[in-house]
Amino acid sequence: MGTIVRALWSYRGFILGSVMREFQSRYRNSVLGAAWLLLNPLAMITVYTVIFSEVMRARLPGVDSAFAYSIYLCAGILTWGLFSDITGRAQNVFTENATLLKKLSFPRLCLPVIVTANALLNFGIIFGLFTAFLVLTGNFPGLPYLALLPVLGVMVAFGLGLGIVLGVLNVFFRDVGYAFGIFLQFWFWLTPIVYSPSILPERLQPLIHLNPMAAVILSCQAILVKGEWPDWSSMLPIAVLAAVLCTFGLHLFRRRAGEIVDEL
C-alpha cells in the first residue's frame, strides 16, 4: 500500500494536469463554458423546489419545512450522482485509455484516481451551489453538516474500490460494463432516494439495510433535511465493504496489471 501511495504521489503533477485538462476540454467548444456545470444543477434545484414544494405541496412526515422533500430529493440524487459517476467511469477507465496505457509508462492506478478526482471536482461545484441554496432558504443544517465529510469519504472509497474491480474485469469480460450499467439503474430504485423507507411495507423495510448505499443516502438526508448527526453504526457495514473492495481491487490489479495492456 505504501509503495502505491508513493508512486501516485510522485505522479501527482500528471494526475492534477489530467483532471484540469478534462475539466477544461469538457466545455471548450461551448459559448457559456463551465457555466453549464452550474446551470444544470441550478435548473434541477429550481424544478424540484417549484414542483414538489409549490405545485405538489409534497411534505415529509415529521418535518415542517416546505422545502423538506426538495432537499431530501436533492441530497439523495446529488450523492448518488457522485457514486454513479465514479463507478460508471472507473469501470471503463482502462478500456477507454488503451492507447495511453500502451504508449506511456506511468502507474496505471493513476487512471481511477483521475476519474475519482474529476467526479469530486464536479460534485464539489454542484454541492457548493446546493449548499448556497440551503443557506439562502434558511435550511442550513448547522454543525452536523461537517458529518458529510466522513460519510461521503466512505462512499468515495466504496465507489473507487468497486470501480477498480469492475474496471479490471471489464478489460477481460466486456459484458461486465454493460451488465453493471443495467444493474445501476435497478440499484438506484432500490435505494431510498426519491422515497422514504417508511412508505414501504413493514416486512420489506429491514431489507433496505442490506443495501450498502442506503446507509450513505439516509445519512446525508438526515444531515441535510433534519440537521441531525448520522447513525454512525449504520455506516460500519459499508466502511468495512469499502476496505474489502479497495484491498481486493488492488490485489486483482497487481495480479493482472501485465495482462491488461496485452488484452487491450
JSON list of N, CA and C in Angstrom, two decimals, residues 8 86-102 106-115 160-172 174 249-250 252-254 256-264:
[
{"chain": "A", "resi": 8, "resn": "LEU", "atom": "N", "xyz": [1.82, 7.09, -6.63]},
{"chain": "A", "resi": 8, "resn": "LEU", "atom": "CA", "xyz": [0.79, 8.05, -7.02]},
{"chain": "A", "resi": 8, "resn": "LEU", "atom": "C", "xyz": [1.22, 9.47, -6.67]},
{"chain": "A", "resi": 86, "resn": "ILE", "atom": "N", "xyz": [-18.38, 7.94, -10.29]},
{"chain": "A", "resi": 86, "resn": "ILE", "atom": "CA", "xyz": [-17.12, 7.25, -10.00]},
{"chain": "A", "resi": 86, "resn": "ILE", "atom": "C", "xyz": [-17.13, 5.83, -10.54]},
{"chain": "A", "resi": 87, "resn": "THR", "atom": "N", "xyz": [-18.15, 5.07, -10.18]},
{"chain": "A", "resi": 87, "resn": "THR", "atom": "CA", "xyz": [-18.19, 3.66, -10.60]},
{"chain": "A", "resi": 87, "resn": "THR", "atom": "C", "xyz": [-18.42, 3.51, -12.10]},
{"chain": "A", "resi": 88, "resn": "GLY", "atom": "N", "xyz": [-19.31, 4.34, -12.65]},
{"chain": "A", "resi": 88, "resn": "GLY", "atom": "CA", "xyz": [-19.62, 4.24, -14.07]},
{"chain": "A", "resi": 88, "resn": "GLY", "atom": "C", "xyz": [-18.43, 4.53, -14.96]},
{"chain": "A", "resi": 89, "resn": "ARG", "atom": "N", "xyz": [-17.61, 5.51, -14.57]},
{"chain": "A", "resi": 89, "resn": "ARG", "atom": "CA", "xyz": [-16.45, 5.86, -15.38]},
{"chain": "A", "resi": 89, "resn": "ARG", "atom": "C", "xyz": [-15.25, 4.97, -15.06]},
{"chain": "A", "resi": 90, "resn": "ALA", "atom": "N", "xyz": [-15.12, 4.54, -13.80]},
{"chain": "A", "resi": 90, "resn": "ALA", "atom": "CA", "xyz": [-13.99, 3.69, -13.43]},
{"chain": "A", "resi": 90, "resn": "ALA", "atom": "C", "xyz": [-14.07, 2.33, -14.10]},
{"chain": "A", "resi": 91, "resn": "GLN", "atom": "N", "xyz": [-15.27, 1.83, -14.34]},
{"chain": "A", "resi": 91, "resn": "GLN", "atom": "CA", "xyz": [-15.39, 0.51, -14.95]},
{"chain": "A", "resi": 91, "resn": "GLN", "atom": "C", "xyz": [-14.90, 0.51, -16.41]},
{"chain": "A", "resi": 92, "resn": "ASN", "atom": "N", "xyz": [-14.85, 1.69, -17.03]},
{"chain": "A", "resi": 92, "resn": "ASN", "atom": "CA", "xyz": [-14.38, 1.78, -18.42]},
{"chain": "A", "resi": 92, "resn": "ASN", "atom": "C", "xyz": [-13.03, 2.48, -18.54]},
{"chain": "A", "resi": 93, "resn": "VAL", "atom": "N", "xyz": [-12.41, 2.80, -17.42]},
{"chain": "A", "resi": 93, "resn": "VAL", "atom": "CA", "xyz": [-11.24, 3.66, -17.46]},
{"chain": "A", "resi": 93, "resn": "VAL", "atom": "C", "xyz": [-10.06, 3.02, -18.18]},
{"chain": "A", "resi": 94, "resn": "PHE", "atom": "N", "xyz": [-9.89, 1.72, -18.06]},
{"chain": "A", "resi": 94, "resn": "PHE", "atom": "CA", "xyz": [-8.76, 1.06, -18.73]},
{"chain": "A", "resi": 94, "resn": "PHE", "atom": "C", "xyz": [-9.04, 0.84, -20.22]},
{"chain": "A", "resi": 95, "resn": "THR", "atom": "N", "xyz": [-10.26, 0.47, -20.56]},
{"chain": "A", "resi": 95, "resn": "THR", "atom": "CA", "xyz": [-10.59, 0.25, -21.97]},
{"chain": "A", "resi": 95, "resn": "THR", "atom": "C", "xyz": [-10.60, 1.55, -22.75]},
{"chain": "A", "resi": 96, "resn": "GLU", "atom": "N", "xyz": [-11.06, 2.64, -22.12]},
{"chain": "A", "resi": 96, "resn": "GLU", "atom": "CA", "xyz": [-11.12, 3.92, -22.81]},
{"chain": "A", "resi": 96, "resn": "GLU", "atom": "C", "xyz": [-9.75, 4.57, -22.98]},
{"chain": "A", "resi": 97, "resn": "ASN", "atom": "N", "xyz": [-8.79, 4.18, -22.16]},
{"chain": "A", "resi": 97, "resn": "ASN", "atom": "CA", "xyz": [-7.45, 4.75, -22.22]},
{"chain": "A", "resi": 97, "resn": "ASN", "atom": "C", "xyz": [-6.42, 3.72, -22.71]},
{"chain": "A", "resi": 98, "resn": "ALA", "atom": "N", "xyz": [-6.86, 2.83, -23.58]},
{"chain": "A", "resi": 98, "resn": "ALA", "atom": "CA", "xyz": [-5.98, 1.77, -24.08]},
{"chain": "A", "resi": 98, "resn": "ALA", "atom": "C", "xyz": [-4.75, 2.35, -24.77]},
{"chain": "A", "resi": 99, "resn": "THR", "atom": "N", "xyz": [-4.94, 3.36, -25.60]},
{"chain": "A", "resi": 99, "resn": "THR", "atom": "CA", "xyz": [-3.81, 3.96, -26.33]},
{"chain": "A", "resi": 99, "resn": "THR", "atom": "C", "xyz": [-2.80, 4.57, -25.37]},
{"chain": "A", "resi": 100, "resn": "LEU", "atom": "N", "xyz": [-3.31, 5.27, -24.36]},
{"chain": "A", "resi": 100, "resn": "LEU", "atom": "CA", "xyz": [-2.44, 5.89, -23.36]},
{"chain": "A", "resi": 100, "resn": "LEU", "atom": "C", "xyz": [-1.65, 4.84, -22.59]},
{"chain": "A", "resi": 101, "resn": "LEU", "atom": "N", "xyz": [-2.30, 3.75, -22.24]},
{"chain": "A", "resi": 101, "resn": "LEU", "atom": "CA", "xyz": [-1.63, 2.69, -21.49]},
{"chain": "A", "resi": 101, "resn": "LEU", "atom": "C", "xyz": [-0.52, 2.02, -22.30]},
{"chain": "A", "resi": 102, "resn": "LYS", "atom": "N", "xyz": [-0.70, 1.95, -23.61]},
{"chain": "A", "resi": 102, "resn": "LYS", "atom": "CA", "xyz": [0.29, 1.29, -24.46]},
{"chain": "A", "resi": 102, "resn": "LYS", "atom": "C", "xyz": [1.48, 2.18, -24.78]},
{"chain": "A", "resi": 106, "resn": "PHE", "atom": "N", "xyz": [3.48, 4.89, -16.74]},
{"chain": "A", "resi": 106, "resn": "PHE", "atom": "CA", "xyz": [3.08, 5.59, -15.52]},
{"chain": "A", "resi": 106, "resn": "PHE", "atom": "C", "xyz": [2.28, 4.60, -14.67]},
{"chain": "A", "resi": 107, "resn": "PRO", "atom": "N", "xyz": [2.13, 4.87, -13.37]},
{"chain": "A", "resi": 107, "resn": "PRO", "atom": "CA", "xyz": [1.33, 3.96, -12.53]},
{"chain": "A", "resi": 107, "resn": "PRO", "atom": "C", "xyz": [-0.10, 3.88, -13.05]},
{"chain": "A", "resi": 108, "resn": "ARG", "atom": "N", "xyz": [-0.53, 2.70, -13.42]},
{"chain": "A", "resi": 108, "resn": "ARG", "atom": "CA", "xyz": [-1.85, 2.53, -14.03]},
{"chain": "A", "resi": 108, "resn": "ARG", "atom": "C", "xyz": [-2.98, 2.96, -13.10]},
{"chain": "A", "resi": 109, "resn": "LEU", "atom": "N", "xyz": [-2.74, 2.90, -11.80]},
{"chain": "A", "resi": 109, "resn": "LEU", "atom": "CA", "xyz": [-3.78, 3.30, -10.86]},
{"chain": "A", "resi": 109, "resn": "LEU", "atom": "C", "xyz": [-4.02, 4.80, -10.86]},
{"chain": "A", "resi": 110, "resn": "CYS", "atom": "N", "xyz": [-3.18, 5.55, -11.57]},
{"chain": "A", "resi": 110, "resn": "CYS", "atom": "CA", "xyz": [-3.44, 6.98, -11.73]},
{"chain": "A", "resi": 110, "resn": "CYS", "atom": "C", "xyz": [-4.79, 7.20, -12.40]},
{"chain": "A", "resi": 111, "resn": "LEU", "atom": "N", "xyz": [-5.17, 6.30, -13.30]},
{"chain": "A", "resi": 111, "resn": "LEU", "atom": "CA", "xyz": [-6.40, 6.49, -14.08]},
{"chain": "A", "resi": 111, "resn": "LEU", "atom": "C", "xyz": [-7.66, 6.46, -13.21]},
{"chain": "A", "resi": 112, "resn": "PRO", "atom": "N", "xyz": [-7.85, 5.45, -12.34]},
{"chain": "A", "resi": 112, "resn": "PRO", "atom": "CA", "xyz": [-9.02, 5.51, -11.45]},
{"chain": "A", "resi": 112, "resn": "PRO", "atom": "C", "xyz": [-8.98, 6.71, -10.51]},
{"chain": "A", "resi": 113, "resn": "VAL", "atom": "N", "xyz": [-7.78, 7.12, -10.09]},
{"chain": "A", "resi": 113, "resn": "VAL", "atom": "CA", "xyz": [-7.65, 8.29, -9.21]},
{"chain": "A", "resi": 113, "resn": "VAL", "atom": "C", "xyz": [-8.08, 9.55, -9.97]},
{"chain": "A", "resi": 114, "resn": "ILE", "atom": "N", "xyz": [-7.70, 9.66, -11.24]},
{"chain": "A", "resi": 114, "resn": "ILE", "atom": "CA", "xyz": [-8.09, 10.81, -12.05]},
{"chain": "A", "resi": 114, "resn": "ILE", "atom": "C", "xyz": [-9.61, 10.86, -12.22]},
{"chain": "A", "resi": 115, "resn": "VAL", "atom": "N", "xyz": [-10.20, 9.69, -12.48]},
{"chain": "A", "resi": 115, "resn": "VAL", "atom": "CA", "xyz": [-11.66, 9.61, -12.62]},
{"chain": "A", "resi": 115, "resn": "VAL", "atom": "C", "xyz": [-12.35, 10.07, -11.33]},
{"chain": "A", "resi": 160, "resn": "LEU", "atom": "N", "xyz": [-14.69, 3.79, -5.39]},
{"chain": "A", "resi": 160, "resn": "LEU", "atom": "CA", "xyz": [-13.38, 3.61, -6.02]},
{"chain": "A", "resi": 160, "resn": "LEU", "atom": "C", "xyz": [-12.98, 2.14, -6.02]},
{"chain": "A", "resi": 161, "resn": "GLY", "atom": "N", "xyz": [-13.15, 1.47, -4.86]},
{"chain": "A", "resi": 161, "resn": "GLY", "atom": "CA", "xyz": [-12.82, 0.05, -4.79]},
{"chain": "A", "resi": 161, "resn": "GLY", "atom": "C", "xyz": [-13.65, -0.78, -5.75]},
{"chain": "A", "resi": 162, "resn": "LEU", "atom": "N", "xyz": [-14.96, -0.51, -5.79]},
{"chain": "A", "resi": 162, "resn": "LEU", "atom": "CA", "xyz": [-15.83, -1.22, -6.71]},
{"chain": "A", "resi": 162, "resn": "LEU", "atom": "C", "xyz": [-15.46, -0.91, -8.16]},
{"chain": "A", "resi": 163, "resn": "GLY", "atom": "N", "xyz": [-15.14, 0.36, -8.43]},
{"chain": "A", "resi": 163, "resn": "GLY", "atom": "CA", "xyz": [-14.78, 0.77, -9.79]},
{"chain": "A", "resi": 163, "resn": "GLY", "atom": "C", "xyz": [-13.51, 0.10, -10.29]},
{"chain": "A", "resi": 164, "resn": "ILE", "atom": "N", "xyz": [-12.51, -0.06, -9.41]},
{"chain": "A", "resi": 164, "resn": "ILE", "atom": "CA", "xyz": [-11.26, -0.72, -9.81]},
{"chain": "A", "resi": 164, "resn": "ILE", "atom": "C", "xyz": [-11.52, -2.19, -10.14]},
{"chain": "A", "resi": 165, "resn": "VAL", "atom": "N", "xyz": [-12.31, -2.85, -9.29]},
{"chain": "A", "resi": 165, "resn": "VAL", "atom": "CA", "xyz": [-12.63, -4.26, -9.55]},
{"chain": "A", "resi": 165, "resn": "VAL", "atom": "C", "xyz": [-13.36, -4.40, -10.88]},
{"chain": "A", "resi": 166, "resn": "LEU", "atom": "N", "xyz": [-14.37, -3.58, -11.10]},
{"chain": "A", "resi": 166, "resn": "LEU", "atom": "CA", "xyz": [-15.13, -3.63, -12.35]},
{"chain": "A", "resi": 166, "resn": "LEU", "atom": "C", "xyz": [-14.26, -3.26, -13.54]},
{"chain": "A", "resi": 167, "resn": "GLY", "atom": "N", "xyz": [-13.37, -2.27, -13.33]},
{"chain": "A", "resi": 167, "resn": "GLY", "atom": "CA", "xyz": [-12.51, -1.83, -14.42]},
{"chain": "A", "resi": 167, "resn": "GLY", "atom": "C", "xyz": [-11.58, -2.93, -14.91]},
{"chain": "A", "resi": 168, "resn": "VAL", "atom": "N", "xyz": [-11.00, -3.67, -13.97]},
{"chain": "A", "resi": 168, "resn": "VAL", "atom": "CA", "xyz": [-10.11, -4.78, -14.34]},
{"chain": "A", "resi": 168, "resn": "VAL", "atom": "C", "xyz": [-10.92, -5.90, -15.01]},
{"chain": "A", "resi": 169, "resn": "LEU", "atom": "N", "xyz": [-12.05, -6.25, -14.42]},
{"chain": "A", "resi": 169, "resn": "LEU", "atom": "CA", "xyz": [-12.86, -7.33, -15.00]},
{"chain": "A", "resi": 169, "resn": "LEU", "atom": "C", "xyz": [-13.37, -6.96, -16.39]},
{"chain": "A", "resi": 170, "resn": "ASN", "atom": "N", "xyz": [-13.68, -5.69, -16.59]},
{"chain": "A", "resi": 170, "resn": "ASN", "atom": "CA", "xyz": [-14.23, -5.24, -17.86]},
{"chain": "A", "resi": 170, "resn": "ASN", "atom": "C", "xyz": [-13.22, -5.34, -19.00]},
{"chain": "A", "resi": 171, "resn": "VAL", "atom": "N", "xyz": [-11.94, -5.33, -18.67]},
{"chain": "A", "resi": 171, "resn": "VAL", "atom": "CA", "xyz": [-10.91, -5.49, -19.70]},
{"chain": "A", "resi": 171, "resn": "VAL", "atom": "C", "xyz": [-10.99, -6.89, -20.31]},
{"chain": "A", "resi": 172, "resn": "PHE", "atom": "N", "xyz": [-11.25, -7.88, -19.48]},
{"chain": "A", "resi": 172, "resn": "PHE", "atom": "CA", "xyz": [-11.25, -9.28, -19.92]},
{"chain": "A", "resi": 172, "resn": "PHE", "atom": "C", "xyz": [-12.65, -9.78, -20.29]},
{"chain": "A", "resi": 174, "resn": "ARG", "atom": "N", "xyz": [-16.03, -7.94, -21.42]},
{"chain": "A", "resi": 174, "resn": "ARG", "atom": "CA", "xyz": [-16.67, -6.66, -21.74]},
{"chain": "A", "resi": 174, "resn": "ARG", "atom": "C", "xyz": [-18.14, -6.61, -21.34]},
{"chain": "A", "resi": 249, "resn": "GLY", "atom": "N", "xyz": [-9.48, -4.94, -4.88]},
{"chain": "A", "resi": 249, "resn": "GLY", "atom": "CA", "xyz": [-9.25, -4.28, -6.16]},
{"chain": "A", "resi": 249, "resn": "GLY", "atom": "C", "xyz": [-7.77, -4.08, -6.44]},
{"chain": "A", "resi": 250, "resn": "LEU", "atom": "N", "xyz": [-7.01, -3.68, -5.43]},
{"chain": "A", "resi": 250, "resn": "LEU", "atom": "CA", "xyz": [-5.57, -3.51, -5.59]},
{"chain": "A", "resi": 250, "resn": "LEU", "atom": "C", "xyz": [-4.87, -4.84, -5.84]},
{"chain": "A", "resi": 252, "resn": "LEU", "atom": "N", "xyz": [-6.25, -7.55, -7.17]},
{"chain": "A", "resi": 252, "resn": "LEU", "atom": "CA", "xyz": [-6.63, -8.00, -8.50]},
{"chain": "A", "resi": 252, "resn": "LEU", "atom": "C", "xyz": [-5.86, -7.23, -9.57]},
{"chain": "A", "resi": 253, "resn": "PHE", "atom": "N", "xyz": [-5.71, -5.93, -9.35]},
{"chain": "A", "resi": 253, "resn": "PHE", "atom": "CA", "xyz": [-4.99, -5.11, -10.32]},
{"chain": "A", "resi": 253, "resn": "PHE", "atom": "C", "xyz": [-3.52, -5.52, -10.40]},
{"chain": "A", "resi": 254, "resn": "ARG", "atom": "N", "xyz": [-2.90, -5.74, -9.25]},
{"chain": "A", "resi": 254, "resn": "ARG", "atom": "CA", "xyz": [-1.49, -6.16, -9.24]},
{"chain": "A", "resi": 254, "resn": "ARG", "atom": "C", "xyz": [-1.28, -7.46, -9.99]},
{"chain": "A", "resi": 256, "resn": "ARG", "atom": "N", "xyz": [-3.13, -8.71, -12.40]},
{"chain": "A", "resi": 256, "resn": "ARG", "atom": "CA", "xyz": [-3.49, -8.64, -13.81]},
{"chain": "A", "resi": 256, "resn": "ARG", "atom": "C", "xyz": [-2.93, -7.43, -14.54]},
{"chain": "A", "resi": 257, "resn": "ALA", "atom": "N", "xyz": [-2.12, -6.64, -13.88]},
{"chain": "A", "resi": 257, "resn": "ALA", "atom": "CA", "xyz": [-1.61, -5.40, -14.49]},
{"chain": "A", "resi": 257, "resn": "ALA", "atom": "C", "xyz": [-0.88, -5.68, -15.81]},
{"chain": "A", "resi": 258, "resn": "GLY", "atom": "N", "xyz": [-0.03, -6.71, -15.84]},
{"chain": "A", "resi": 258, "resn": "GLY", "atom": "CA", "xyz": [0.71, -7.02, -17.05]},
{"chain": "A", "resi": 258, "resn": "GLY", "atom": "C", "xyz": [-0.19, -7.51, -18.17]},
{"chain": "A", "resi": 259, "resn": "GLU", "atom": "N", "xyz": [-1.24, -8.25, -17.81]},
{"chain": "A", "resi": 259, "resn": "GLU", "atom": "CA", "xyz": [-2.14, -8.80, -18.82]},
{"chain": "A", "resi": 259, "resn": "GLU", "atom": "C", "xyz": [-3.10, -7.75, -19.39]},
{"chain": "A", "resi": 260, "resn": "ILE", "atom": "N", "xyz": [-3.35, -6.68, -18.61]},
{"chain": "A", "resi": 260, "resn": "ILE", "atom": "CA", "xyz": [-4.31, -5.66, -19.04]},
{"chain": "A", "resi": 260, "resn": "ILE", "atom": "C", "xyz": [-3.86, -5.03, -20.36]},
{"chain": "A", "resi": 261, "resn": "VAL", "atom": "N", "xyz": [-2.60, -4.61, -20.44]},
{"chain": "A", "resi": 261, "resn": "VAL", "atom": "CA", "xyz": [-2.11, -3.97, -21.65]},
{"chain": "A", "resi": 261, "resn": "VAL", "atom": "C", "xyz": [-2.15, -4.93, -22.83]},
{"chain": "A", "resi": 262, "resn": "ASP", "atom": "N", "xyz": [-1.77, -6.19, -22.59]},
{"chain": "A", "resi": 262, "resn": "ASP", "atom": "CA", "xyz": [-1.80, -7.18, -23.68]},
{"chain": "A", "resi": 262, "resn": "ASP", "atom": "C", "xyz": [-3.23, -7.41, -24.17]},
{"chain": "A", "resi": 263, "resn": "GLU", "atom": "N", "xyz": [-4.17, -7.45, -23.24]},
{"chain": "A", "resi": 263, "resn": "GLU", "atom": "CA", "xyz": [-5.57, -7.70, -23.61]},
{"chain": "A", "resi": 263, "resn": "GLU", "atom": "C", "xyz": [-6.15, -6.53, -24.39]},
{"chain": "A", "resi": 264, "resn": "LEU", "atom": "N", "xyz": [-5.71, -5.31, -24.04]},
{"chain": "A", "resi": 264, "resn": "LEU", "atom": "CA", "xyz": [-6.20, -4.13, -24.74]},
{"chain": "A", "resi": 264, "resn": "LEU", "atom": "C", "xyz": [-5.64, -4.02, -26.16]}
]
